[in-house]
Coordinates of C-alpha atoms and ligand atoms in Angstrom, one line a residue:
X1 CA 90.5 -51.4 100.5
X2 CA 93.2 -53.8 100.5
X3 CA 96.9 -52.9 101.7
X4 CA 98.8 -55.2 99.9
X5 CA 96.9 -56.2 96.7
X6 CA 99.7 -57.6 94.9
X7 CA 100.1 -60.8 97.5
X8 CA 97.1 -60.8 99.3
X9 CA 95.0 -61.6 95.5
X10 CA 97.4 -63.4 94.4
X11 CA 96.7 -66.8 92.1
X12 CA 97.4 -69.8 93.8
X13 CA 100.1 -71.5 91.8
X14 CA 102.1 -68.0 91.8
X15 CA 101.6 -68.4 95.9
X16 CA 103.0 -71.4 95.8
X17 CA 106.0 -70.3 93.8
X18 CA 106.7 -67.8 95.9
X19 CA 106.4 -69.5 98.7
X20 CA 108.5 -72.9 97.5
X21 CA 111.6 -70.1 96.7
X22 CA 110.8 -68.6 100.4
X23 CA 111.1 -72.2 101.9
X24 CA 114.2 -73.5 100.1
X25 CA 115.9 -70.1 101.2
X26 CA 114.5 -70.7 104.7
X27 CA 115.7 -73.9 105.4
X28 CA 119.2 -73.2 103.6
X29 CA 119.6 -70.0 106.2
X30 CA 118.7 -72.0 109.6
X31 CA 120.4 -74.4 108.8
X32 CA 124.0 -72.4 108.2
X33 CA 122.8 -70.2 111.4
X34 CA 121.6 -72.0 114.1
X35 CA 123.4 -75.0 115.6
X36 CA 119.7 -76.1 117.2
X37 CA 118.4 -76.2 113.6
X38 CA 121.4 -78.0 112.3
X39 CA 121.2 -80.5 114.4
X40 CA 117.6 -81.0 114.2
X41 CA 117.7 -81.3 110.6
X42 CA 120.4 -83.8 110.6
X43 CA 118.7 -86.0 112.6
X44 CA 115.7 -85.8 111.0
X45 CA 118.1 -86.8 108.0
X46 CA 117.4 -83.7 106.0
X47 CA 120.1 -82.0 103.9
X48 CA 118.9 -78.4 102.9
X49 CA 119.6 -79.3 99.2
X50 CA 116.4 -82.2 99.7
X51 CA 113.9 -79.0 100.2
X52 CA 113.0 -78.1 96.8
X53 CA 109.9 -76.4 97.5
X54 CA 107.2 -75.8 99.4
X55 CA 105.6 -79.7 98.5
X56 CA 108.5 -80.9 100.5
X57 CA 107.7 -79.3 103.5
X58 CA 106.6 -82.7 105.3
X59 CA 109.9 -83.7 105.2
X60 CA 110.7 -81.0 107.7
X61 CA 110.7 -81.8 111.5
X62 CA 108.3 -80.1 113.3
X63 CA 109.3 -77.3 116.0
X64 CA 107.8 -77.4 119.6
X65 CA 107.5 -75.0 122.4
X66 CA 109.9 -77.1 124.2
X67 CA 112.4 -76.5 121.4
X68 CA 112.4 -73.1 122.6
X69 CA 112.4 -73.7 126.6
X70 CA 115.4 -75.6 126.1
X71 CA 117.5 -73.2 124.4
X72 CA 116.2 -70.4 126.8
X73 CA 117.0 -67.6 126.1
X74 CA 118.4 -67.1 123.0
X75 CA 119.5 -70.5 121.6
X76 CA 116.9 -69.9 118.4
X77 CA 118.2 -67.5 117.7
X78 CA 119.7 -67.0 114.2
X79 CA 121.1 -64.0 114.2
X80 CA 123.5 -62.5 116.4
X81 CA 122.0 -60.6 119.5
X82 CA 124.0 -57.5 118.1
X83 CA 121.5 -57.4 115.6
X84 CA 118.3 -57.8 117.2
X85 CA 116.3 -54.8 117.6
X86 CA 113.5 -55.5 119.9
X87 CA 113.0 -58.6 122.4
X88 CA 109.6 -59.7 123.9
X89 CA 108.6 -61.9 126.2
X90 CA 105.8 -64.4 126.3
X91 CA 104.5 -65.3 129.6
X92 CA 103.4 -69.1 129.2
X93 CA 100.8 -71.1 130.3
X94 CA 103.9 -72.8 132.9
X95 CA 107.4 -73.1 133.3
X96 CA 110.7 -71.2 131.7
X97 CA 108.9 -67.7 129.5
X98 CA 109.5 -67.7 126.0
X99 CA 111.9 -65.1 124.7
X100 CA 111.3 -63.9 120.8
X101 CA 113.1 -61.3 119.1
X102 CA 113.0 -59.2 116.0
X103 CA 115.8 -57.8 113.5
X104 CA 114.9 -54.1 111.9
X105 CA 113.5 -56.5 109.0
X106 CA 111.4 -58.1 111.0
X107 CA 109.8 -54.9 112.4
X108 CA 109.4 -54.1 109.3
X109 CA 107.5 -57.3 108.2
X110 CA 105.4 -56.9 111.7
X111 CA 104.3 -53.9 110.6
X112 CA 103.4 -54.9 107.2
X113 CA 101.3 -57.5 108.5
X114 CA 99.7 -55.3 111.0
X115 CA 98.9 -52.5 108.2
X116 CA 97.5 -55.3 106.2
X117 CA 95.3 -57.0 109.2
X118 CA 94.1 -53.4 110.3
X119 CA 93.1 -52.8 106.5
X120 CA 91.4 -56.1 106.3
X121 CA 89.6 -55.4 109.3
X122 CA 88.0 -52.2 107.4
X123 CA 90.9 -49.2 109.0
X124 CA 91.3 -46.5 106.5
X125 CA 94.5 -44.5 106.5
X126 CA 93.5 -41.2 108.6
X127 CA 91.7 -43.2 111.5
X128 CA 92.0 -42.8 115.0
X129 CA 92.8 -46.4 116.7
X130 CA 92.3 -46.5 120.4
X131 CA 94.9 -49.4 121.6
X132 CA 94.3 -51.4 124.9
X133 CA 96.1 -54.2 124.4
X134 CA 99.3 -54.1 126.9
X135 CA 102.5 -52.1 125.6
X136 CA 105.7 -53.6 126.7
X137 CA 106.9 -57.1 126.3
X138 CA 103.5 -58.7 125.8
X139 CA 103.1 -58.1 121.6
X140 CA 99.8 -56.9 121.6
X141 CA 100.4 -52.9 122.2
X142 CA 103.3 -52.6 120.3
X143 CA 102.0 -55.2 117.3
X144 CA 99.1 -53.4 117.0
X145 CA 101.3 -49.8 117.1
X146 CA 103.8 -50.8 114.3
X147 CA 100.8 -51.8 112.2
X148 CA 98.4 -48.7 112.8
X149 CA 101.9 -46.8 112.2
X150 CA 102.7 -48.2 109.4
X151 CA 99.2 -47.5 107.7
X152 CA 98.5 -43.9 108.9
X153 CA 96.4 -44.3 111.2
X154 CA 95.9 -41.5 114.3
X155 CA 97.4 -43.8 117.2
X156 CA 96.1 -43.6 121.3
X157 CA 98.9 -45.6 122.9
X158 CA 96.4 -46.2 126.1
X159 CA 97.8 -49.9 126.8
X160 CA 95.7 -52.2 129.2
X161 CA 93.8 -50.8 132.5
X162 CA 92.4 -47.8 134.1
X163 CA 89.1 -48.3 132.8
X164 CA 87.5 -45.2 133.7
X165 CA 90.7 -42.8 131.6
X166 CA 89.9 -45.3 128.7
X167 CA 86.3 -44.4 129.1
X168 CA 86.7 -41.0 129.0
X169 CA 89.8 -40.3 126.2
X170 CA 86.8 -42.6 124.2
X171 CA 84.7 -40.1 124.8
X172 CA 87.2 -37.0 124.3
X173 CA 88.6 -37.8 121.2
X174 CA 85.9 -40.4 119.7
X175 CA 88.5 -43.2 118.1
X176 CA 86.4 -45.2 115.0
X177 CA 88.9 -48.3 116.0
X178 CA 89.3 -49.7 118.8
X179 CA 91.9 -52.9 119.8
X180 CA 92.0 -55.1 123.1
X181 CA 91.0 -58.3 124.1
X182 CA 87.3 -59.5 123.6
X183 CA 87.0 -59.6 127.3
X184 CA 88.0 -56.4 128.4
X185 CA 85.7 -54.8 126.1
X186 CA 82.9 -56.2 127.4
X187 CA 83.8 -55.5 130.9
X188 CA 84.3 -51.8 129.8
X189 CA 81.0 -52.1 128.5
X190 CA 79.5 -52.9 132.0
X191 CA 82.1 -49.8 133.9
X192 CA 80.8 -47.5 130.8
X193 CA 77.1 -48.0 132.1
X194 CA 77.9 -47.2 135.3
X195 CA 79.1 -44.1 134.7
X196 CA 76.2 -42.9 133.1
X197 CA 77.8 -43.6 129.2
X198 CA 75.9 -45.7 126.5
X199 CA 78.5 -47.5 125.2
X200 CA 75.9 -48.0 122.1
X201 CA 76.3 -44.4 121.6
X202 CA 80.1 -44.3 121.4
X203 CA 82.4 -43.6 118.4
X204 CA 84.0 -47.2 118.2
X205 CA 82.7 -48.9 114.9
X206 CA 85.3 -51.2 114.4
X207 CA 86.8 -53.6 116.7
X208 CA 90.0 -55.8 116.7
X209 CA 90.1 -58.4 119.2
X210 CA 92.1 -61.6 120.0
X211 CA 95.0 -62.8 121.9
X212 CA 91.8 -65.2 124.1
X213 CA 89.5 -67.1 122.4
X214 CA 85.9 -66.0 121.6
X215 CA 82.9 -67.3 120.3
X216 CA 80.6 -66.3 117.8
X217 CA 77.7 -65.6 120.5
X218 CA 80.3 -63.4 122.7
X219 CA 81.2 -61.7 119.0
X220 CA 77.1 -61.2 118.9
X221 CA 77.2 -59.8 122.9
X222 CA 79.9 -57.3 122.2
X223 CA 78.1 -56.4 118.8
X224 CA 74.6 -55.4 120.3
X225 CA 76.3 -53.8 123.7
X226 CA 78.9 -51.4 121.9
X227 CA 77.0 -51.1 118.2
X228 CA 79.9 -51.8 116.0
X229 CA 81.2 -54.6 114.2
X230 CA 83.6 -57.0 116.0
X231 CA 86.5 -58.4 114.4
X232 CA 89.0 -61.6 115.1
X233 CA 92.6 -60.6 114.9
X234 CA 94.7 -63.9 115.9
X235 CA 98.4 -64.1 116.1
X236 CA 101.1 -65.5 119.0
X237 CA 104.6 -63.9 119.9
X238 CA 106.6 -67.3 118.6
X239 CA 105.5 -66.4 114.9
X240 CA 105.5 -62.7 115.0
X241 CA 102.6 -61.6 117.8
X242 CA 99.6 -60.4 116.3
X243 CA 99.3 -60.1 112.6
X244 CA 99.3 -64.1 111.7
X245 CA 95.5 -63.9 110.6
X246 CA 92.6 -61.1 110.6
X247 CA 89.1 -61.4 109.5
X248 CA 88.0 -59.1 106.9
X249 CA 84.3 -57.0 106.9
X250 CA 82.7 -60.6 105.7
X251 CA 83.9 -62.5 109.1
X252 CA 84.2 -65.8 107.5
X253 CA 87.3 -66.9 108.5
X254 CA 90.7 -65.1 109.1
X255 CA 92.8 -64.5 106.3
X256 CA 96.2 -66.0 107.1
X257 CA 99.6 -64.2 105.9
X258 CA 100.2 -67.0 103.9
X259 CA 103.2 -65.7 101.7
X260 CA 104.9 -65.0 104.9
X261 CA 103.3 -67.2 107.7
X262 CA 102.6 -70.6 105.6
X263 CA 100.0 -72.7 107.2
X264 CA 99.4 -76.7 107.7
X265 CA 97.3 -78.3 109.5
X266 CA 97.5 -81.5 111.4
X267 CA 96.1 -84.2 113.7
X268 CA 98.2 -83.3 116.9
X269 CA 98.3 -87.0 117.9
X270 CA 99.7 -88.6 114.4
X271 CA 101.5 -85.5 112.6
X272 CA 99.4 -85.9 109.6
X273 CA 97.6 -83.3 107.0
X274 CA 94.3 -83.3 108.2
X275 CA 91.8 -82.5 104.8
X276 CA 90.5 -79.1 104.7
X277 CA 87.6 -78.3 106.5
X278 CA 88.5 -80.3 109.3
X279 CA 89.3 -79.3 112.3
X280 CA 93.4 -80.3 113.6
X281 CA 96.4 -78.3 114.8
X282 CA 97.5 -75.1 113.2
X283 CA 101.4 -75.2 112.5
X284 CA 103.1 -71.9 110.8
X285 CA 106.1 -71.8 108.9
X286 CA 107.3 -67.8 109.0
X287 CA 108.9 -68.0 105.6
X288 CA 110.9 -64.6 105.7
X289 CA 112.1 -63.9 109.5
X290 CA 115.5 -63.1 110.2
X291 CA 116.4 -63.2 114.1
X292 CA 113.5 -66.3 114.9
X293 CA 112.7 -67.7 111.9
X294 CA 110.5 -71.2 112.6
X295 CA 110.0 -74.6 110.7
X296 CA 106.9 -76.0 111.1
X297 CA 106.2 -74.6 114.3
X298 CA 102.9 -76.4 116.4
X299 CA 100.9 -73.5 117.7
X300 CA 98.5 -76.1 120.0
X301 CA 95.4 -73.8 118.6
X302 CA 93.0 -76.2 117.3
X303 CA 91.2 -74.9 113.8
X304 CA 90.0 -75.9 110.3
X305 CA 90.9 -74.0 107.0
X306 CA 89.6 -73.4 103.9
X307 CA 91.4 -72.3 100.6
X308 CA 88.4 -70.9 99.0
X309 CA 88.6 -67.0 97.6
X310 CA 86.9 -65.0 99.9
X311 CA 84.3 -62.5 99.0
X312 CA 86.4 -59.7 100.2
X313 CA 88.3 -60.5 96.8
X314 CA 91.3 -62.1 99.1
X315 CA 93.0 -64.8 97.9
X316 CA 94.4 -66.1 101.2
X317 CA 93.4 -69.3 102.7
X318 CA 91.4 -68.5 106.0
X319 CA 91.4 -70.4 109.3
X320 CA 88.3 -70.4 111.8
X321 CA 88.1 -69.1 114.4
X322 CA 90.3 -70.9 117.2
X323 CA 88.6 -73.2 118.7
X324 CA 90.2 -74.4 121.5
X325 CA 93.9 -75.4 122.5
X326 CA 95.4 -79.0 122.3
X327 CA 96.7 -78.1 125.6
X328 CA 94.9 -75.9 127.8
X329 CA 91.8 -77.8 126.8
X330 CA 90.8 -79.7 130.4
X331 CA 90.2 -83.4 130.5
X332 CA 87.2 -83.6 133.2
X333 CA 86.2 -87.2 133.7
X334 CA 87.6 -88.1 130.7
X335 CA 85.5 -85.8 128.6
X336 CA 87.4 -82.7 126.9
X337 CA 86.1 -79.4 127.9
X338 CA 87.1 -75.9 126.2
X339 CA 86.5 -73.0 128.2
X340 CA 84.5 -71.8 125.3
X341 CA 82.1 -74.2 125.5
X342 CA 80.3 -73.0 128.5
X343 CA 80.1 -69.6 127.2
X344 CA 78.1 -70.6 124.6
X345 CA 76.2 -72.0 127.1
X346 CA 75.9 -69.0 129.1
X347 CA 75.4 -66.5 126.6
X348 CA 71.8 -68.4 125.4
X349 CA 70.7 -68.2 129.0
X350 CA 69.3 -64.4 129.8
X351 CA 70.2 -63.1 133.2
X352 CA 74.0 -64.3 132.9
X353 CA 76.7 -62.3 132.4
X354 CA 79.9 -63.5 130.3
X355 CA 82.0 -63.4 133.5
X356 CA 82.8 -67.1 134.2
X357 CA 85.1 -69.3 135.6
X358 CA 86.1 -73.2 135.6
X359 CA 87.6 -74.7 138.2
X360 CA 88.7 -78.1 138.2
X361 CA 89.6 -80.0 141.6
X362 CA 90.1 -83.6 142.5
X363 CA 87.6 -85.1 145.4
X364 CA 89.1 -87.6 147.9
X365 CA 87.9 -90.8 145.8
X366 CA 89.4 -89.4 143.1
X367 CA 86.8 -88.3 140.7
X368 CA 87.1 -84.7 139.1
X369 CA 84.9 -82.0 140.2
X370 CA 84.1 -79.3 137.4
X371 CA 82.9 -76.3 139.6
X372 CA 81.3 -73.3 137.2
X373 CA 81.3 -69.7 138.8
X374 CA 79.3 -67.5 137.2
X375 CA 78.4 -63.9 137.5
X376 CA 74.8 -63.2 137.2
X377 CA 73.0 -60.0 137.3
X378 CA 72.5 -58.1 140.3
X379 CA 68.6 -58.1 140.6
X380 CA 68.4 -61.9 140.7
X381 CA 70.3 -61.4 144.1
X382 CA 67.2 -59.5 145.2
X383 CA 64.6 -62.1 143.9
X384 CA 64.1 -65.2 145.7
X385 CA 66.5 -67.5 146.4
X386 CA 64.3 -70.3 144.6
X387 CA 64.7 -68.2 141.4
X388 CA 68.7 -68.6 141.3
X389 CA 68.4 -72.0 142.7
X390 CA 65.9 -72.7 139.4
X391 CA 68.7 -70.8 137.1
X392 CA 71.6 -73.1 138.5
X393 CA 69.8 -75.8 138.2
X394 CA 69.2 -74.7 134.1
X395 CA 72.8 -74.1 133.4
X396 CA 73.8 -77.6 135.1
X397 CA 71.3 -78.8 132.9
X398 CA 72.7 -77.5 129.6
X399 CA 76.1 -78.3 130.5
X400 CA 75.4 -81.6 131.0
X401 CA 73.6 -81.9 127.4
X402 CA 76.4 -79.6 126.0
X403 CA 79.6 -81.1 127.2
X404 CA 78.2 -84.5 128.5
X405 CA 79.6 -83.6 132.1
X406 CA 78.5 -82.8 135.1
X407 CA 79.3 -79.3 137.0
X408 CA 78.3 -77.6 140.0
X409 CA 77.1 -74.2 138.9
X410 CA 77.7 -71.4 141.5
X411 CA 76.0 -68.4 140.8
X412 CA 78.0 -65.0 142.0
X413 CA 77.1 -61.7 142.1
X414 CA 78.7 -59.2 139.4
X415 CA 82.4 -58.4 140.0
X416 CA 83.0 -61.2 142.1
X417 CA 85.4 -63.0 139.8
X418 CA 88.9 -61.5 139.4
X419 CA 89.1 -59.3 136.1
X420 CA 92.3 -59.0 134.0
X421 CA 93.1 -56.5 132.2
X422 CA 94.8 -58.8 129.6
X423 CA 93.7 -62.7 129.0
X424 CA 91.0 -63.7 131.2
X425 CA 91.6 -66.7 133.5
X426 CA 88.8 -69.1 132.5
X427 CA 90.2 -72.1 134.4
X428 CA 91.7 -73.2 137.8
X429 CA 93.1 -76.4 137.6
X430 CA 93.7 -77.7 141.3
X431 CA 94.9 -81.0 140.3
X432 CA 98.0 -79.5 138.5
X433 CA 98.8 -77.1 142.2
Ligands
LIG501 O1 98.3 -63.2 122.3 C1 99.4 -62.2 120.4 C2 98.2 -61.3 120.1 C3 98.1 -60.1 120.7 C4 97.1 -61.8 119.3 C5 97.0 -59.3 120.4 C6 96.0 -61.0 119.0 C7 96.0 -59.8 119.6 P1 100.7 -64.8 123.0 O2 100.6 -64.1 124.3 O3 102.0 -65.5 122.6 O4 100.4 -63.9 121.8 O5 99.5 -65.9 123.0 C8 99.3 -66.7 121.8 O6 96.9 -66.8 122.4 O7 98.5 -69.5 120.6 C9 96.2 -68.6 121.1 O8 96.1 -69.8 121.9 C10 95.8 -67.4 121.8 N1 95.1 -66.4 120.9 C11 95.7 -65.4 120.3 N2 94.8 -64.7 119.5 C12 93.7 -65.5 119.6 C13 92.3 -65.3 119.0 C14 99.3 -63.1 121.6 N3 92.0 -64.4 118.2 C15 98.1 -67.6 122.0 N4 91.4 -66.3 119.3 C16 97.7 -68.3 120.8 C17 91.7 -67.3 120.2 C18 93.9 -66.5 120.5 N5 92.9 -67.4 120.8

């Protein structure tokens, strides 16, 4: 089933006329709106009348995250406050939060994106969806509502934490979707053995998960541990929150929103198109917000696109999955390390758990330490210490060969790192404190 046939098959060239009308309208309204944009656009040298469609789009200036720092809280903004409906708030990675809102249209688009990404992800109207992303002014609980809303769905509003009451309303009322971060459901995995439940045997057969990056061996984990098929769902509060891109039953990619969210991508250091298939910053354009509408905005998630139909009979390009961030991405020695790099790592070693932790530190001389904590399974602690000195010793080993750096492993006993009931923390950076 497909939600919204009509845009989401569309041809290409009537995409691109649909968008280019979008755009033209776009930049005309920011730029009568917002004194920001205005003056952005000036000095880029821009008149609205230039923008003739969407081919002209590099002529825009991009948008940064500082843009919206600077003009904290509401300087963005291109509608009056009076008519914003909703406001969320998006926690950061430092500094100043980041302060998005949303006209009744725009609820309206949110949840026609969500309906469309639950859909794609293989919902069918008359589902139960079991939601454990948090409610409130993070947008994954209330993204995911609007959408499941929107489409019919049967809704449990559970919002992040208590494990063991998520466990059990799982168990009452048997949802067939289920929505959190890729993280949490593997750690309710672990809580559901302990109390005696096989998570293999529960009623979730579809999963949306996103808002922290994943790979495809954690996808595989999840997969085997709950029996059900795991999909990406990828999305961040600037554009609209979740709903940007969703993978369909195929997972090949995540279709984007394209006639709403338009997608480039672009070597982060030169600003350039990047050809398809290669990997570069994604920037979104939201072609058809009211209260936050955004040129060109650079997202920092690092991905590669392809405009091929997909077999799902979608006509929308797809992005990969993300594969790392231009900026949370640590510089170790000079090499670049993602996070989820070493959980690929981990998850091809048996007795680890995907419970890890970087943490980066600076010695006296000055050369960076990479430090590894990882949770490994209980028995090991009861087998001799040469045994877990052996398994350090083979993650340091693939590390090394993987990433081409050097880290002390530390091998922990379950539980020992903190869990989060949102985004896990993958990586303390003691140089930044
Ligand atoms: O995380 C929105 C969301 C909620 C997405 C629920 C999916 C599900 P922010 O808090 O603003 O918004 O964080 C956005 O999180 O730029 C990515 O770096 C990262 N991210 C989001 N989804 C994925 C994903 C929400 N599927 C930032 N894979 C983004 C990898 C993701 N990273």
């Amino acid at each position: 089933m497909i939600w919204n046939e009509k845009v989401e098959c569309m041809h290409r060239g009537a995409m691109q006329e649909l968008q280019s009308r979008r755009l033209v309208e776009l930049v005309r309204y920011v730029h009568e709106r917002n004194p920001a944009y205005r003056q952005k656009l000036e000095a880029a040298g821009v008149a609205p009348a230039r923008i003739k469609g969407i081919g002209d789009i590099g002529d825009l200036p991009f948008t940064v995250k500082y843009d919206m720092r600077d003009t904290y809280p509401f300087g963005l903004f291109s509608r009056p406050i009076k008519e914003v409906s909703e406001i969320h708030v998006s926690s950061g990675t430092s500094g100043t939060p980041t302060v998005v809102g949303y006209t009744k249209d725009d609820l309206k688009l949110w949840s026609d994106v969500m309906a469309r990404a639950l859909c794609c992800a293989g919902a069918e109207p008359g589902d139960m969806i079991h939601i454990m992303y948090g409610y409130g002014l993070f947008t994954g609980g209330l993204g995911l509502h609007y959408g499941a809303l929107e489409m019919g769905l049967t809704i449990i509003p559970a919002s992040a934490g208590q494990t063991k009451r998520q466990l059990q309303l799982m168990a009452d009322f048997k949802p067939r979707l289920v929505a959190c971060t890729p993280s949490y459901i593997l750690f309710m995995a672990e809580e559901a053995r302990e109390m005696g439940l096989d998570p293999r045997a529960a009623s979730y057969e579809i999963g949306v998960f996103g808002a922290e990056p994943w790979s495809e061996a954690m996808r595989r984990e999840i997969e085997s541990a709950w029996d059900m098929v795991a999909t990406d769902i990828y999305g961040l509060s600037e554009i609209i929150g979740p709903g940007v891109a969703q993978e369909c039953g195929h997972k090949n990619g995540l279709h984007i929103f394209s006639d709403v969210f338009y997608p480039e991508i672009i070597d982060p250091e030169t600003g350039a198109p990047v050809p398809e298939g290669k990997d570069g910053e994604l920037v979104i354009t939201t072609l058809t917000k009211q209260a936050i509408p955004l040129l060109r905005y650079r997202t920092r998630d690092i991905v590669s696109i392809t405009y091929e139909k997909c077999a799902c009979g979608r006509t929308s390009p797809r992005i990969s999955k993300i594969k790392g961030r231009t900026d949370d991405m640590i510089i170790v020695r000079g090499i670049n390390v993602f996070p989820s790099q070493i959980e690929h790592v981990l998850l091809g070693i048996e007795g680890t758990q995907p419970h890890y932790q970087l943490v980066v530190d600076r010695k006296p001389g000055g050369l960076d330490e990479l430090e590894v904590l990882i949770e490994v399974e209980e028995r090991l602690f009861s087998d001799e210490i040469k045994k877990l000195k052996e398994l350090e010793a083979k993650i340091g080993r693939e590390i090394v060969s993987t990433l081409g750096v050097q880290a002390k492993v530390r091998l922990v006993e379950p539980k020992t790192i903190e869990r989060s009931m949102g985004k896990a923390k993958r990586v303390i950076d003691k140089r930044a404190m």
